Amino acid sequence: MAHDLDLYYTTCLALVEQASEVIVKAFSKAKKVETKSSDIDLVTETDKEVEDLLINGLKKAFPSHKFIGEESVSGGEKCVLGDDPTWIIDPVDGTMNFVHTFPLIAISIGLLIEKKPVIGVICNPVLGQSYTARLGQGAFLNGKPIKVSGQTELSKALLCTEFGTSTDIEKREVVLKNLTTFLARCHGVRGIGTCCCAMTMVASGAVDAFCHLGMHCWDMAAGQLIIEEAGGFLCDYGGGPFDLMSRRIVCAGSEKLAKEIAGLLEQFELERD
Ligand code: IPD
């Protein structure tokens, strides 16, 4: 079947614009917060409202398409990635940041067809930053081309990682051990509370690499394409091929740096999406 990718893209951007308005309006107000898998895994009414807006809008435009949305999956829907066009959505990545009015948050939408990413949009409505990519057409920030740093030396790299929303002590120990490993070997390590924004920072060269354990496909689907189109490299936490459903990632401005980081990481197994 022929796909009208331009239509998919413009429809997605128009909906992201509407969703951005919802987030900006809610950002500084008091939020109704609920917990999910742990006391630090949060959801607000805005996460749900934005996900409904995006999924309903895309469903109306493209009734045969499939959807994986963070809050729908939390609500019990299956997380299945098949060959049909599938929109993978995180309505508010960095919900903890959003709750605290820490301004790094993102709407993330990736479209995959036959399991391959073809459209990626990560928008931070609070800072007015919209990162976009389409397969084979480059990556952009507010319409201007971006590229990765190309850094190959770990000793000169600025890294990003996350501490995650799991309270599993064993996992935390691995995360902290890995943090210590890198603090001793690179320029610095940052944790900003949103995988999607961290991935856009790799894509634009603001950081040289990002690694994380325990996020989900909706945290990585759009970022994968944006990084690839910006010239970056992604692999598994253990250095093997990148797998969107594995909940593990290393991405960097060069293959050499990504592989070196993966080679130093202590491993931890997780249930797949
Ligand atoms: C979370 C953020 C966080 C990461 C978690 C994610 P959410 O997404 O990306 O940085 O550490 O693993 O689940 O829940 O804020 O959309």
Short mmCIF file of N, CA, C and O in Angstrom, two decimals, residues 43-127:
data_model
loop_
_atom_site.label_atom_id
_atom_site.label_comp_id
_atom_site.label_asym_id
_atom_site.label_seq_id
_atom_site.Cartn_x
_atom_site.Cartn_y
_atom_site.Cartn_z
N VAL A 43 1.66 10.18 36.78
CA VAL A 43 0.81 10.55 35.64
C VAL A 43 -0.10 11.69 36.09
O VAL A 43 -0.51 11.73 37.25
N THR A 44 -0.35 12.63 35.19
CA THR A 44 -1.27 13.73 35.52
C THR A 44 -2.43 13.70 34.53
O THR A 44 -2.38 13.01 33.52
N GLU A 45 -3.43 14.55 34.83
CA GLU A 45 -4.57 14.62 33.91
C GLU A 45 -4.11 15.14 32.55
O GLU A 45 -4.70 14.80 31.51
N THR A 46 -3.02 15.91 32.52
CA THR A 46 -2.53 16.45 31.23
C THR A 46 -1.93 15.34 30.37
O THR A 46 -2.13 15.33 29.15
N ASP A 47 -1.19 14.39 30.98
CA ASP A 47 -0.66 13.25 30.20
C ASP A 47 -1.83 12.58 29.47
O ASP A 47 -1.76 12.28 28.28
N LYS A 48 -2.93 12.35 30.23
CA LYS A 48 -4.06 11.61 29.65
C LYS A 48 -4.77 12.45 28.58
O LYS A 48 -5.11 11.95 27.51
N GLU A 49 -4.95 13.74 28.88
CA GLU A 49 -5.65 14.61 27.91
C GLU A 49 -4.86 14.71 26.60
O GLU A 49 -5.43 14.62 25.51
N VAL A 50 -3.54 14.87 26.72
CA VAL A 50 -2.71 15.01 25.51
C VAL A 50 -2.69 13.71 24.73
O VAL A 50 -2.80 13.71 23.49
N GLU A 51 -2.58 12.58 25.44
CA GLU A 51 -2.57 11.31 24.69
C GLU A 51 -3.90 11.11 23.95
O GLU A 51 -3.92 10.69 22.79
N ASP A 52 -5.02 11.42 24.62
CA ASP A 52 -6.33 11.28 23.96
C ASP A 52 -6.42 12.18 22.73
O ASP A 52 -6.87 11.76 21.67
N LEU A 53 -5.96 13.43 22.90
CA LEU A 53 -6.01 14.37 21.77
C LEU A 53 -5.23 13.83 20.57
O LEU A 53 -5.71 13.82 19.43
N LEU A 54 -4.01 13.34 20.84
CA LEU A 54 -3.15 12.87 19.75
C LEU A 54 -3.72 11.60 19.10
O LEU A 54 -3.83 11.51 17.88
N ILE A 55 -4.09 10.63 19.94
CA ILE A 55 -4.55 9.36 19.38
C ILE A 55 -5.90 9.55 18.67
O ILE A 55 -6.09 9.07 17.54
N ASN A 56 -6.81 10.30 19.26
CA ASN A 56 -8.11 10.50 18.60
C ASN A 56 -7.94 11.23 17.28
O ASN A 56 -8.57 10.88 16.27
N GLY A 57 -7.08 12.24 17.26
CA GLY A 57 -6.85 13.01 16.03
C GLY A 57 -6.24 12.15 14.93
O GLY A 57 -6.65 12.20 13.77
N LEU A 58 -5.24 11.34 15.30
CA LEU A 58 -4.58 10.50 14.29
C LEU A 58 -5.51 9.38 13.83
O LEU A 58 -5.55 9.03 12.65
N LYS A 59 -6.29 8.84 14.76
CA LYS A 59 -7.24 7.75 14.42
C LYS A 59 -8.29 8.24 13.44
O LYS A 59 -8.67 7.55 12.50
N LYS A 60 -8.75 9.47 13.67
CA LYS A 60 -9.77 10.06 12.80
C LYS A 60 -9.20 10.22 11.39
O LYS A 60 -9.85 9.91 10.39
N ALA A 61 -7.95 10.68 11.32
CA ALA A 61 -7.33 10.91 10.00
C ALA A 61 -6.92 9.60 9.33
O ALA A 61 -7.00 9.47 8.11
N PHE A 62 -6.48 8.64 10.13
CA PHE A 62 -5.92 7.39 9.56
C PHE A 62 -6.50 6.19 10.32
O PHE A 62 -5.83 5.59 11.18
N PRO A 63 -7.76 5.84 10.01
CA PRO A 63 -8.46 4.83 10.82
C PRO A 63 -7.80 3.45 10.83
O PRO A 63 -8.00 2.70 11.77
N SER A 64 -6.99 3.14 9.80
CA SER A 64 -6.41 1.79 9.78
C SER A 64 -5.08 1.72 10.56
O SER A 64 -4.52 0.63 10.72
N HIS A 65 -4.58 2.87 11.00
CA HIS A 65 -3.28 2.86 11.70
C HIS A 65 -3.42 2.29 13.11
O HIS A 65 -4.49 2.30 13.70
N LYS A 66 -2.27 1.85 13.65
CA LYS A 66 -2.25 1.29 15.01
C LYS A 66 -1.55 2.29 15.95
O LYS A 66 -0.80 3.16 15.49
N PHE A 67 -1.76 2.09 17.24
CA PHE A 67 -1.23 3.04 18.23
C PHE A 67 -0.64 2.33 19.44
O PHE A 67 -1.20 1.33 19.90
N ILE A 68 0.47 2.88 19.92
CA ILE A 68 0.99 2.48 21.23
C ILE A 68 1.19 3.79 21.99
O ILE A 68 1.98 4.64 21.57
N GLY A 69 0.44 3.98 23.05
CA GLY A 69 0.56 5.22 23.82
C GLY A 69 0.89 4.88 25.26
O GLY A 69 0.34 3.91 25.80
N GLU A 70 1.76 5.66 25.88
CA GLU A 70 2.19 5.35 27.25
C GLU A 70 1.01 5.16 28.19
O GLU A 70 0.94 4.17 28.92
N GLU A 71 0.07 6.11 28.16
CA GLU A 71 -1.01 6.05 29.15
C GLU A 71 -2.04 4.98 28.79
O GLU A 71 -2.66 4.39 29.68
N SER A 72 -2.21 4.69 27.49
CA SER A 72 -3.13 3.61 27.10
C SER A 72 -2.57 2.28 27.57
O SER A 72 -3.30 1.42 28.07
N VAL A 73 -1.25 2.10 27.43
CA VAL A 73 -0.63 0.85 27.88
C VAL A 73 -0.72 0.75 29.41
O VAL A 73 -1.06 -0.30 29.96
N SER A 74 -0.47 1.86 30.09
CA SER A 74 -0.62 1.85 31.56
C SER A 74 -2.05 1.51 31.95
O SER A 74 -2.30 0.90 32.99
N GLY A 75 -3.00 1.89 31.10
CA GLY A 75 -4.41 1.61 31.38
C GLY A 75 -4.83 0.21 30.99
O GLY A 75 -6.01 -0.12 31.07
N GLY A 76 -3.89 -0.61 30.50
CA GLY A 76 -4.19 -2.01 30.24
C GLY A 76 -4.16 -2.43 28.78
O GLY A 76 -4.30 -3.61 28.47
N GLU A 77 -3.98 -1.44 27.85
CA GLU A 77 -3.92 -1.85 26.43
C GLU A 77 -2.62 -2.57 26.13
O GLU A 77 -1.60 -2.31 26.77
N LYS A 78 -2.66 -3.45 25.10
CA LYS A 78 -1.46 -4.23 24.77
C LYS A 78 -0.45 -3.35 24.04
O LYS A 78 -0.82 -2.46 23.28
N CYS A 79 0.82 -3.63 24.26
CA CYS A 79 1.90 -2.90 23.59
C CYS A 79 2.43 -3.81 22.49
O CYS A 79 3.32 -4.62 22.72
N VAL A 80 1.83 -3.70 21.29
CA VAL A 80 2.20 -4.63 20.22
C VAL A 80 2.68 -3.84 19.02
O VAL A 80 1.96 -2.97 18.51
N LEU A 81 3.87 -4.14 18.56
CA LEU A 81 4.40 -3.48 17.36
C LEU A 81 4.38 -4.49 16.21
O LEU A 81 5.14 -5.47 16.21
N GLY A 82 3.51 -4.25 15.22
CA GLY A 82 3.45 -5.12 14.04
C GLY A 82 3.92 -4.35 12.82
O GLY A 82 4.58 -3.32 12.93
N ASP A 83 3.54 -4.85 11.62
CA ASP A 83 4.00 -4.22 10.38
C ASP A 83 3.12 -3.05 9.94
O ASP A 83 3.54 -2.24 9.12
N ASP A 84 1.90 -2.95 10.47
CA ASP A 84 1.02 -1.83 10.08
C ASP A 84 1.64 -0.51 10.54
O ASP A 84 2.40 -0.49 11.52
N PRO A 85 1.28 0.60 9.88
CA PRO A 85 1.74 1.90 10.38
C PRO A 85 1.34 2.04 11.86
O PRO A 85 0.16 1.88 12.19
N THR A 86 2.31 2.29 12.70
CA THR A 86 2.05 2.35 14.15
C THR A 86 2.64 3.64 14.73
O THR A 86 3.84 3.89 14.60
N TRP A 87 1.78 4.43 15.33
CA TRP A 87 2.20 5.66 16.00
C TRP A 87 2.54 5.33 17.45
O TRP A 87 1.68 4.78 18.17
N ILE A 88 3.76 5.65 17.85
CA ILE A 88 4.18 5.36 19.23
C ILE A 88 4.33 6.71 19.96
O ILE A 88 5.12 7.55 19.55
N ILE A 89 3.55 6.85 21.03
CA ILE A 89 3.34 8.20 21.61
C ILE A 89 3.65 8.27 23.10
O ILE A 89 3.16 7.45 23.89
N ASP A 90 4.46 9.25 23.46
CA ASP A 90 4.59 9.64 24.87
C ASP A 90 4.02 11.06 24.97
O ASP A 90 4.61 12.00 24.43
N PRO A 91 2.87 11.22 25.61
CA PRO A 91 2.22 12.54 25.59
C PRO A 91 2.99 13.60 26.38
O PRO A 91 3.05 14.76 25.98
N VAL A 92 3.56 13.18 27.53
CA VAL A 92 4.41 14.09 28.31
C VAL A 92 5.59 13.26 28.80
O VAL A 92 5.48 12.53 29.79
N ASP A 93 6.70 13.35 28.12
CA ASP A 93 7.88 12.66 28.63
C ASP A 93 8.55 13.59 29.63
O ASP A 93 8.74 14.78 29.35
N GLY A 94 8.88 13.03 30.80
CA GLY A 94 9.39 13.86 31.88
C GLY A 94 8.22 14.33 32.74
O GLY A 94 8.15 15.49 33.13
N THR A 95 7.32 13.41 33.05
CA THR A 95 6.15 13.79 33.85
C THR A 95 6.57 14.34 35.22
O THR A 95 5.99 15.30 35.72
N MET A 96 7.62 13.73 35.80
CA MET A 96 8.10 14.25 37.11
C MET A 96 8.56 15.70 36.96
O MET A 96 8.24 16.55 37.80
N ASN A 97 9.27 16.02 35.88
CA ASN A 97 9.68 17.41 35.62
C ASN A 97 8.44 18.31 35.48
O ASN A 97 8.40 19.41 36.06
N PHE A 98 7.46 17.83 34.74
CA PHE A 98 6.23 18.59 34.50
C PHE A 98 5.53 18.91 35.83
O PHE A 98 5.12 20.05 36.08
N VAL A 99 5.48 17.92 36.71
CA VAL A 99 4.82 18.11 38.01
C VAL A 99 5.54 19.19 38.82
O VAL A 99 4.91 19.98 39.53
N HIS A 100 6.87 19.24 38.66
CA HIS A 100 7.67 20.20 39.44
C HIS A 100 7.94 21.51 38.69
O HIS A 100 8.74 22.31 39.15
N THR A 101 7.33 21.69 37.51
CA THR A 101 7.61 22.83 36.62
C THR A 101 9.10 22.97 36.28
O THR A 101 9.60 24.07 36.08
N PHE A 102 9.80 21.85 36.21
CA PHE A 102 11.18 21.82 35.69
C PHE A 102 11.01 21.76 34.16
O PHE A 102 10.34 20.84 33.66
N PRO A 103 11.55 22.75 33.44
CA PRO A 103 11.05 22.96 32.06
C PRO A 103 11.55 22.00 30.98
O PRO A 103 11.38 22.30 29.80
N LEU A 104 12.14 20.87 31.35
CA LEU A 104 12.53 19.90 30.33
C LEU A 104 11.47 18.80 30.27
O LEU A 104 11.44 17.88 31.10
N ILE A 105 10.61 18.91 29.29
CA ILE A 105 9.54 17.92 29.07
C ILE A 105 9.35 17.82 27.56
O ILE A 105 9.79 18.69 26.82
N ALA A 106 8.67 16.77 27.12
CA ALA A 106 8.48 16.65 25.67
C ALA A 106 7.25 15.84 25.32
O ALA A 106 6.87 14.90 26.02
N ILE A 107 6.66 16.22 24.20
CA ILE A 107 5.68 15.37 23.52
C ILE A 107 6.51 14.58 22.52
O ILE A 107 7.32 15.16 21.79
N SER A 108 6.33 13.26 22.49
CA SER A 108 7.13 12.47 21.55
C SER A 108 6.22 11.59 20.70
O SER A 108 5.39 10.85 21.24
N ILE A 109 6.38 11.69 19.39
CA ILE A 109 5.57 10.85 18.48
C ILE A 109 6.48 10.27 17.41
O ILE A 109 7.17 10.99 16.70
N GLY A 110 6.47 8.95 17.33
CA GLY A 110 7.22 8.28 16.25
C GLY A 110 6.24 7.46 15.43
O GLY A 110 5.33 6.84 15.97
N LEU A 111 6.42 7.49 14.11
CA LEU A 111 5.62 6.61 13.25
C LEU A 111 6.54 5.54 12.65
O LEU A 111 7.58 5.87 12.06
N LEU A 112 6.14 4.28 12.85
CA LEU A 112 6.90 3.17 12.26
C LEU A 112 6.03 2.47 11.23
O LEU A 112 4.82 2.28 11.46
N ILE A 113 6.62 2.10 10.11
CA ILE A 113 5.91 1.29 9.11
C ILE A 113 6.77 0.07 8.85
O ILE A 113 7.98 0.20 8.60
N GLU A 114 6.17 -1.10 8.93
CA GLU A 114 6.91 -2.36 8.88
C GLU A 114 8.06 -2.34 9.90
O GLU A 114 9.20 -2.72 9.59
N LYS A 115 7.77 -1.81 11.05
CA LYS A 115 8.67 -1.74 12.21
C LYS A 115 9.87 -0.79 11.98
O LYS A 115 10.79 -0.76 12.79
N LYS A 116 9.85 -0.02 10.89
CA LYS A 116 10.96 0.92 10.64
C LYS A 116 10.49 2.35 10.87
O LYS A 116 9.43 2.74 10.38
N PRO A 117 11.27 3.15 11.62
CA PRO A 117 10.85 4.52 11.88
C PRO A 117 10.88 5.38 10.61
O PRO A 117 11.87 5.35 9.88
N VAL A 118 9.79 6.12 10.37
CA VAL A 118 9.73 6.98 9.19
C VAL A 118 9.47 8.45 9.55
O VAL A 118 9.79 9.34 8.77
N ILE A 119 8.86 8.69 10.71
CA ILE A 119 8.63 10.06 11.18
C ILE A 119 8.95 10.11 12.67
O ILE A 119 8.59 9.20 13.42
N GLY A 120 9.64 11.18 13.08
CA GLY A 120 9.90 11.38 14.51
C GLY A 120 9.72 12.85 14.86
O GLY A 120 10.28 13.72 14.19
N VAL A 121 8.92 13.10 15.89
CA VAL A 121 8.72 14.49 16.35
C VAL A 121 8.85 14.51 17.86
O VAL A 121 8.18 13.74 18.56
N ILE A 122 9.75 15.35 18.36
CA ILE A 122 9.87 15.56 19.81
C ILE A 122 9.76 17.06 20.04
O ILE A 122 10.60 17.83 19.55
N CYS A 123 8.73 17.46 20.77
CA CYS A 123 8.48 18.89 20.94
C CYS A 123 8.48 19.25 22.42
O CYS A 123 7.77 18.63 23.20
N ASN A 124 9.30 20.24 22.78
CA ASN A 124 9.23 20.79 24.13
C ASN A 124 8.46 22.11 24.05
O ASN A 124 9.03 23.13 23.66
N PRO A 125 7.17 22.08 24.39
CA PRO A 125 6.36 23.28 24.20
C PRO A 125 6.72 24.40 25.16
O PRO A 125 6.48 25.57 24.87
N VAL A 126 7.31 24.05 26.30
CA VAL A 126 7.66 25.07 27.28
C VAL A 126 8.84 25.91 26.77
O VAL A 126 8.86 27.13 26.90
N LEU A 127 9.80 25.27 26.15
CA LEU A 127 10.96 25.99 25.63
C LEU A 127 10.80 26.35 24.15
O LEU A 127 11.70 26.95 23.55
#
